Short mmCIF file of C-alpha atoms and ligand atoms in Angstrom, two decimals:
data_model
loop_
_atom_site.label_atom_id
_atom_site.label_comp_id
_atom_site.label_asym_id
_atom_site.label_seq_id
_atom_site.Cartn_x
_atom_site.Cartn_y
_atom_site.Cartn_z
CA UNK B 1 160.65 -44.63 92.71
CA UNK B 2 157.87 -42.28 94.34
CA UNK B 3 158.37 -38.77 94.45
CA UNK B 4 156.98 -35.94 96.85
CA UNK B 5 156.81 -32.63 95.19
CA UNK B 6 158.31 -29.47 97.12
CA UNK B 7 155.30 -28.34 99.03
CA UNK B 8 154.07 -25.10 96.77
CA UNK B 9 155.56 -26.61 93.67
CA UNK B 10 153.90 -25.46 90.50
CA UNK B 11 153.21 -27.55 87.43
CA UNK B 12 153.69 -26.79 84.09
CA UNK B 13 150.89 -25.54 81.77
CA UNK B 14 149.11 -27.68 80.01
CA UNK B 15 147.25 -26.44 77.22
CA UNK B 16 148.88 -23.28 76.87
CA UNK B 17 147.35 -20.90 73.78
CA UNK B 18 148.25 -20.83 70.16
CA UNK B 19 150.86 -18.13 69.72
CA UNK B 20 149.90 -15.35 67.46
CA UNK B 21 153.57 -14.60 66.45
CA UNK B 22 154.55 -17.53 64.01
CA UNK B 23 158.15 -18.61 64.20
CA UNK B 24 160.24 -18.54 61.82
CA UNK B 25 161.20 -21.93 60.01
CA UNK B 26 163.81 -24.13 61.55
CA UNK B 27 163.29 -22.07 64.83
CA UNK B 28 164.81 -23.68 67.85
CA UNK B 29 164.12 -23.82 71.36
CA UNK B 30 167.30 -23.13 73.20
CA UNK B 31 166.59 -23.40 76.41
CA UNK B 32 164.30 -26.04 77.79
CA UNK B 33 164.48 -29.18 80.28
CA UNK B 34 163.15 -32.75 80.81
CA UNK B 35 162.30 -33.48 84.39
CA UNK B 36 162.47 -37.57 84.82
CA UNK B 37 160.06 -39.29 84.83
CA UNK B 38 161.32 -39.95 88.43
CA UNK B 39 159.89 -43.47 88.11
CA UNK B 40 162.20 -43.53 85.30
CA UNK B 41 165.16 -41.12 86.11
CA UNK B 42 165.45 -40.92 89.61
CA UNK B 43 166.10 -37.24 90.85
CA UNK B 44 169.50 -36.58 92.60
CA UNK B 45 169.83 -36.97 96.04
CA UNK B 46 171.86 -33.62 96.49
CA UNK B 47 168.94 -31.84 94.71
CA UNK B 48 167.34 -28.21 95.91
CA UNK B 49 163.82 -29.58 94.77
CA UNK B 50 161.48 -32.18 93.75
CA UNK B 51 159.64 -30.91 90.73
CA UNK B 52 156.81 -32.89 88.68
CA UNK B 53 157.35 -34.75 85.67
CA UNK B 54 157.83 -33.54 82.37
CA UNK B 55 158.68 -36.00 79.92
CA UNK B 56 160.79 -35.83 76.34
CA UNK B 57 157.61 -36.68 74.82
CA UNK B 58 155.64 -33.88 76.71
CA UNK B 59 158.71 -31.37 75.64
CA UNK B 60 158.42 -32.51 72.04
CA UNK B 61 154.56 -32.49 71.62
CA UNK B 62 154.95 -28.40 73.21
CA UNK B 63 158.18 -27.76 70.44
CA UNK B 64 155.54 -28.57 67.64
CA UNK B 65 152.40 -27.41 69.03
CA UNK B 66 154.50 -24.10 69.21
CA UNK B 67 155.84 -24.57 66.36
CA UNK B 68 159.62 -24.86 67.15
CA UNK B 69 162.09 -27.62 64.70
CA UNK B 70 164.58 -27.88 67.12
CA UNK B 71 164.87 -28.05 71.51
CA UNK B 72 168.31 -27.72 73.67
CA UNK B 73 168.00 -29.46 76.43
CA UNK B 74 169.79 -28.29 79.40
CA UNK B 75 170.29 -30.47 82.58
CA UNK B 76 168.22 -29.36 85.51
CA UNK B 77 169.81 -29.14 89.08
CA UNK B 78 167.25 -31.79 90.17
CA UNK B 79 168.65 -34.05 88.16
CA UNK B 80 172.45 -33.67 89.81
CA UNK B 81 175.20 -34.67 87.34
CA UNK B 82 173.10 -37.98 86.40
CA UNK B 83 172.47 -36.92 82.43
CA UNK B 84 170.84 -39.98 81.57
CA UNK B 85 167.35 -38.16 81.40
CA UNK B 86 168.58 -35.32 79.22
CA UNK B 87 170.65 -37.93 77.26
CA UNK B 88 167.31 -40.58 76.79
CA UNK B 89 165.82 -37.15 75.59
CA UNK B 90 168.07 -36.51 73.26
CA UNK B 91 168.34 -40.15 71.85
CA UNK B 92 164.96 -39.60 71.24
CA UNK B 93 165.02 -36.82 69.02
CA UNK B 94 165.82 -38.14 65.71
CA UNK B 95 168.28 -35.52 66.05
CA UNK B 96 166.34 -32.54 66.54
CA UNK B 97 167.87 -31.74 69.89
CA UNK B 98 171.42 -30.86 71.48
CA UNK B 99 171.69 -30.72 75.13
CA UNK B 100 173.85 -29.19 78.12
CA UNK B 101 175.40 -30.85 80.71
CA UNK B 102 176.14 -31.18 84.39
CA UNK B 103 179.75 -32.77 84.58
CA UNK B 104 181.85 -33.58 88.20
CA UNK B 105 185.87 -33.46 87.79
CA UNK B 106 185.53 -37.45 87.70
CA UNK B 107 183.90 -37.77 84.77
CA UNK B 108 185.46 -40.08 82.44
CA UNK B 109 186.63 -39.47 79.06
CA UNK B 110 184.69 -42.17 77.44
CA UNK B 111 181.35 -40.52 79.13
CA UNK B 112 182.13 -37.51 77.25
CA UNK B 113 182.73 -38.76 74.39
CA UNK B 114 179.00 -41.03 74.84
CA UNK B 115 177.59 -37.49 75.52
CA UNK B 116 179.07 -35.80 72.27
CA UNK B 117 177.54 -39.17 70.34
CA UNK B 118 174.55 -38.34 71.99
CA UNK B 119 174.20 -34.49 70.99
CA UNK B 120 175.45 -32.76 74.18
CA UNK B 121 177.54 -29.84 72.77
CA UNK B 122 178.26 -28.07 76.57
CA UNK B 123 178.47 -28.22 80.06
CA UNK B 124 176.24 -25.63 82.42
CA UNK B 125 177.80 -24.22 85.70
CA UNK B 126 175.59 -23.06 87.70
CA UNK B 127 176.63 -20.18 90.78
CA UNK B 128 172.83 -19.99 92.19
CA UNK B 129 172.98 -20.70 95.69
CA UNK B 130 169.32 -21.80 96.03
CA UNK B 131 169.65 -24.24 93.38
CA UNK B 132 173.25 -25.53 93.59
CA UNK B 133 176.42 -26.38 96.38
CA UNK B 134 179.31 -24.50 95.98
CA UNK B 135 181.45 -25.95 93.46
CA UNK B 136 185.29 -24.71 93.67
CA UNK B 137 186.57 -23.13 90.93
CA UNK B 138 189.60 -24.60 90.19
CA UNK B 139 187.25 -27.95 89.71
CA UNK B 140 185.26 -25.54 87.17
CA UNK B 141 188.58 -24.38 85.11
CA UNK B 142 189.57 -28.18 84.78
CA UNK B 143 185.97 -28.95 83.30
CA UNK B 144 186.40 -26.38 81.14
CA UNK B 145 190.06 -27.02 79.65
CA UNK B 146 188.62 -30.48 79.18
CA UNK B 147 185.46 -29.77 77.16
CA UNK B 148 186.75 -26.76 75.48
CA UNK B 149 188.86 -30.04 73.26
CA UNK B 150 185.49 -31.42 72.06
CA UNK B 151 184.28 -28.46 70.83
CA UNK B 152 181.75 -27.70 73.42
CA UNK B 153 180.97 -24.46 75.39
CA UNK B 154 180.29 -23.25 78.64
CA UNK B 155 176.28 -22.27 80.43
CA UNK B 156 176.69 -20.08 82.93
CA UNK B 157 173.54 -19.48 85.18
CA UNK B 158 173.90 -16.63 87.96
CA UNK B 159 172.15 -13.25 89.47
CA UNK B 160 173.18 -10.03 88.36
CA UNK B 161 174.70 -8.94 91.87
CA UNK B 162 177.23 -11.65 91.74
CA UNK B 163 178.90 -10.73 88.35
CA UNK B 164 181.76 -8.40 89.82
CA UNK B 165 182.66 -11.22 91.84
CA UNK B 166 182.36 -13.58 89.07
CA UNK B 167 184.22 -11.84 86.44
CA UNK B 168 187.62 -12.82 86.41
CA UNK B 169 186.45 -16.12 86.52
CA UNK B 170 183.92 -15.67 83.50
CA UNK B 171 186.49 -14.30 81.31
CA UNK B 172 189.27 -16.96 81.90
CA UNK B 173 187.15 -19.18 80.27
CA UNK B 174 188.48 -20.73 77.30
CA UNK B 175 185.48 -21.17 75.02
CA UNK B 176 181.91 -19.45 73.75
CA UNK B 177 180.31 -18.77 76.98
CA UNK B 178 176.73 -18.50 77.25
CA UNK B 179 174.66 -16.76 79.94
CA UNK B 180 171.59 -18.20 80.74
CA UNK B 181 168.18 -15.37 81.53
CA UNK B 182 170.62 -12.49 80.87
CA UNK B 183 172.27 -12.88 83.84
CA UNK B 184 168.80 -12.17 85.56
CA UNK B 185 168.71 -8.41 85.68
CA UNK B 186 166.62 -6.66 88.56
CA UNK B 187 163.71 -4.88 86.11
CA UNK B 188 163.29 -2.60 89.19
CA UNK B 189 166.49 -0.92 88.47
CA UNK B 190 167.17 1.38 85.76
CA UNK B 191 168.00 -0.53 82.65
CA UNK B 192 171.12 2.40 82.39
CA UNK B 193 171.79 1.93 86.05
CA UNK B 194 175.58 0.43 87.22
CA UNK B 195 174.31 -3.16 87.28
CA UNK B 196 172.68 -3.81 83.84
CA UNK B 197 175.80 -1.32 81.97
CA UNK B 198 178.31 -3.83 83.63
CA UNK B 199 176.39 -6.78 81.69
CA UNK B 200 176.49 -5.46 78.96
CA UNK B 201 180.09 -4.15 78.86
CA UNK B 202 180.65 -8.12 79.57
CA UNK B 203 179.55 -8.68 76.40
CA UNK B 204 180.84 -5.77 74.51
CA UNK B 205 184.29 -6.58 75.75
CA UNK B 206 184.29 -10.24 75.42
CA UNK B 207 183.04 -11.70 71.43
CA UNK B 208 183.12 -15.46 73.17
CA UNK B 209 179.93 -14.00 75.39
CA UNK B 210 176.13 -15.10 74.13
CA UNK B 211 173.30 -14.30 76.38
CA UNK B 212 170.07 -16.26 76.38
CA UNK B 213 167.24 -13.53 76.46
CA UNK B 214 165.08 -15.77 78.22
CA UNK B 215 162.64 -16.08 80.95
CA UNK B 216 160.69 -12.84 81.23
CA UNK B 217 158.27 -14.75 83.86
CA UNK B 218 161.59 -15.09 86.54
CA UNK B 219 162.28 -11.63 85.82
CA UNK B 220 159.10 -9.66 86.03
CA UNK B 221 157.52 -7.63 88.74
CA UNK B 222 154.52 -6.52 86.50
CA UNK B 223 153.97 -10.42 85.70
CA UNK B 224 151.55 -11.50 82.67
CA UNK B 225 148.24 -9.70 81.52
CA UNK B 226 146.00 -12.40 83.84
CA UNK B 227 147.57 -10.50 86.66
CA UNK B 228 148.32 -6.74 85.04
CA UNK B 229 145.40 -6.88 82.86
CA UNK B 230 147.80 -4.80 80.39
CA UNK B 231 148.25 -5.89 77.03
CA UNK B 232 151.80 -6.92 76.48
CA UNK B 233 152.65 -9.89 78.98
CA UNK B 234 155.79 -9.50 81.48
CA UNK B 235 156.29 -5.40 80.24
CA UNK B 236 159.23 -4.49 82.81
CA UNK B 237 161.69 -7.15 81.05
CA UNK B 238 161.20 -5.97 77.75
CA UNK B 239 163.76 -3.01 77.48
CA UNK B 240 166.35 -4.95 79.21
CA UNK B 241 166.09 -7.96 76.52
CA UNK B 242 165.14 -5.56 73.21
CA UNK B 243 168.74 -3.77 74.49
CA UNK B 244 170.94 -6.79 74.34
CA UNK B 245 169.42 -8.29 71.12
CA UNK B 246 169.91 -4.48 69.48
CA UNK B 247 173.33 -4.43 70.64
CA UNK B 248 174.29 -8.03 70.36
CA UNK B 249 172.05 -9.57 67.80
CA UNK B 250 174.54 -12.34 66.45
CA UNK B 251 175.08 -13.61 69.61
CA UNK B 252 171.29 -14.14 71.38
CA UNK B 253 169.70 -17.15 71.87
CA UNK B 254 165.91 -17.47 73.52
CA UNK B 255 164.40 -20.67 74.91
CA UNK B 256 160.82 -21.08 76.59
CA UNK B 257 162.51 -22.52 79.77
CA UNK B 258 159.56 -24.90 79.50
CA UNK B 259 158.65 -26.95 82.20
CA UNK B 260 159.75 -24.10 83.88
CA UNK B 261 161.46 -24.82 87.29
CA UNK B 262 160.59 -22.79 91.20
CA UNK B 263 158.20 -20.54 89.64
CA UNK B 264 155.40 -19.94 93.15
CA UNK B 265 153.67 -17.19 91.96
CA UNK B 266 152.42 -17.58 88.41
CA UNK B 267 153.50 -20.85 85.78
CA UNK B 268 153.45 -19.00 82.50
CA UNK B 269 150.87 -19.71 79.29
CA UNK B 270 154.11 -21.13 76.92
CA UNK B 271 151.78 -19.51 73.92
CA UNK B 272 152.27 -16.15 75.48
CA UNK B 273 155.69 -16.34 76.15
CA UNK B 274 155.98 -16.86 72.22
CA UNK B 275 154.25 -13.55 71.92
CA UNK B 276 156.64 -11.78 73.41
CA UNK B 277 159.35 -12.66 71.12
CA UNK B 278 158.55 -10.28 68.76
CA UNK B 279 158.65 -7.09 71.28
CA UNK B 280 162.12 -8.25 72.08
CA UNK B 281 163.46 -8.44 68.51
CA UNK B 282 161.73 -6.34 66.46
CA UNK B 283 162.42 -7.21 62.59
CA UNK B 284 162.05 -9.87 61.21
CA UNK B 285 166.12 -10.24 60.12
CA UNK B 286 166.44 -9.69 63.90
CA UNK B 287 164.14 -12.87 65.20
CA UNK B 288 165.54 -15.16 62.53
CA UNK B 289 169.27 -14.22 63.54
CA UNK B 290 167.90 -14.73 67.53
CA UNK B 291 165.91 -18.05 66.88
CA UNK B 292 167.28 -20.06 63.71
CA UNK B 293 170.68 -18.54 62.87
CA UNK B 294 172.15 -18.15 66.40
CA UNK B 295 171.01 -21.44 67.72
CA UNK B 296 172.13 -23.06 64.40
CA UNK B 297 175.75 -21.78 64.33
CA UNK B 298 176.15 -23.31 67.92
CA UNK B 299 174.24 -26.25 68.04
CA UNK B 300 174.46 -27.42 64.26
CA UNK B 301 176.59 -26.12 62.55
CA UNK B 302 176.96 -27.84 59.87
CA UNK B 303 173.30 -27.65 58.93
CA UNK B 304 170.94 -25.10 57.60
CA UNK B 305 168.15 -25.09 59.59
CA UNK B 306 165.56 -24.60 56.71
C1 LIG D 401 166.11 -22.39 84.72
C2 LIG D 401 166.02 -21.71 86.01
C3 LIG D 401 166.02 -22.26 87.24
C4 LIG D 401 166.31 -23.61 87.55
C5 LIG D 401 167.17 -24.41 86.92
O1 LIG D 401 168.32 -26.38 86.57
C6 LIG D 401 167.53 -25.79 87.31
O2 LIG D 401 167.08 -26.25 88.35
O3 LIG D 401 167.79 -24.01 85.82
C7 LIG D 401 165.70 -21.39 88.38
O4 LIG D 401 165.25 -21.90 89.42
O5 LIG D 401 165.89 -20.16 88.27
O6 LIG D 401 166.85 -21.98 83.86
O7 LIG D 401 165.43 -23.38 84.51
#
């Protein structure tokens, strides 16, 4: 099947630079998705947007031009709750990849279980209104009971404004929940303003809470040096990110977000956003807990990662 793109959509970089930062051994990728190929996977028909392709193959050539061991592959909205492209993807990874997934309350045991075979260790729910429908929460809490027996954990994807709202339902949640771009703090705001201190005291209060410290490019108003001309790319989001891996460095995860859905205004160099790892966790001991340990104890543990 044909695809249209949204009008304005932006493709992913190709050729981005050679970091400077090397990772560390056995680093993974944590949060990254697969976009078709439509011809292939069809996107959903209840979808926000019509992105471009971005193949398993184009995801794994970027993992080791980067230099990355491992990817997790999180279901994009545009793909509904039809996993089959994140699942090929992972099938396809001589087990180098674990992936998230989009589940309905009618999913069947058996499809679970497939998924588990497969290397999908979660579910993501998502509470963006541009990108999803309102799901009701009682469907959530039923999803959750049910995938909490498998051993898998919950992605939760949402803007910082919503969180009071979305509290009492984050914290009945029975298993390791993970929150995807930090919960996308506004950089504008003081990073010990109300909004960012109630983030954080979510994960001071709750031990089951992991935040991905991911996606400077969504988050920044000062953007990346083509457009600032200053020397460290996407400046404004590093305090906010350098806090929470400080504070909560056994429980950070960072993924390039490649191929980088609804970005209009700039598609980021993938090279550069490896730079900026190292202004965000600033010791070594600090990046290997963030990009090999972390990922490792939640996604394999019963491997190394060396
Ligand atoms: C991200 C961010 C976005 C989109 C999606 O699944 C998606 O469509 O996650 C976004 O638009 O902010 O994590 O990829």
């Amino acid at each position: 099947m044909a695809f249209e793109k949204t009008p304005g959509w932006l493709d992913w970089y190709a050729g981005p630079s050679k970091p400077s930062f090397r990772v560390p051994v056995g680093a993974v990728d944590a949060h990254c998705h697969v976009f078709g190929p439509g011809g292939a996977f069809p996107f959903a028909p209840e979808r926000k947007y019509t992105p471009c392709d971005a193949s398993k193959q184009q995801l794994y050539d970027l993992r080791d031009y980067l230099g990355f061991a491992r990817n997790v592959v999180v279901q994009a909205t545009c793909h509904g709750a039809d996993n089959r492209a994140m699942v090929d993807a992972l099938l396809h990874s001589g087990g180098k990849a674990r992936g998230i997934a989009t589940v309905r309350r009618d999913v069947a045991d058996a499809d679970l279980h497939a998924m588990h075979a497969a290397g999908v260790r979660g579910v993501r729910f998502n509470f963006v209104k541009r990108l999803v429908d309102f799901t009701p929460k009682d469907e959530l809490l039923e999803i959750a009971g049910r995938i909490a027996k498998l051993g898998w954990h919950i992605v939760i994807y949402f803007e910082s404004v919503d969180l009071p709202e979305l509290w009492d339902f984050f914290t009945a949640l029975p298993t390791t929940v993970v929150v995807d771009h930090m919960g996308r703090p506004d950089v504008a705001k003081p990073i010990d303003g109300p909004e960012f201190a109630l983030f954080l005291q979510f994960m001071a209060q709750h031990p089951n809470v992991w935040s991905k410290v991911s996606c400077p490019e969504r988050l920044s108003i000062s953007g990346p040096p083509a457009l600032n001309g200053e020397q460290n790319s996407y400046r404004d989001v590093i305090p906010f990110a350098r806090r929470i891996v400080e504070t909560f460095p056994d429980r950070v995860l960072w993924g390039t977000d490649w191929p980088h859905p609804n970005l209009k205004d700039h598609m980021p160099d993938d090279g550069l956003l490896v730079d900026f790892i190292p202004h965000i966790a600033t010791t070594p001991d600090l990046r290997h807990k963030l990009l090999v340990d972390n990922p490792m104890r939640l996604y394999w543990p019963d491997e190394t990662g060396e």
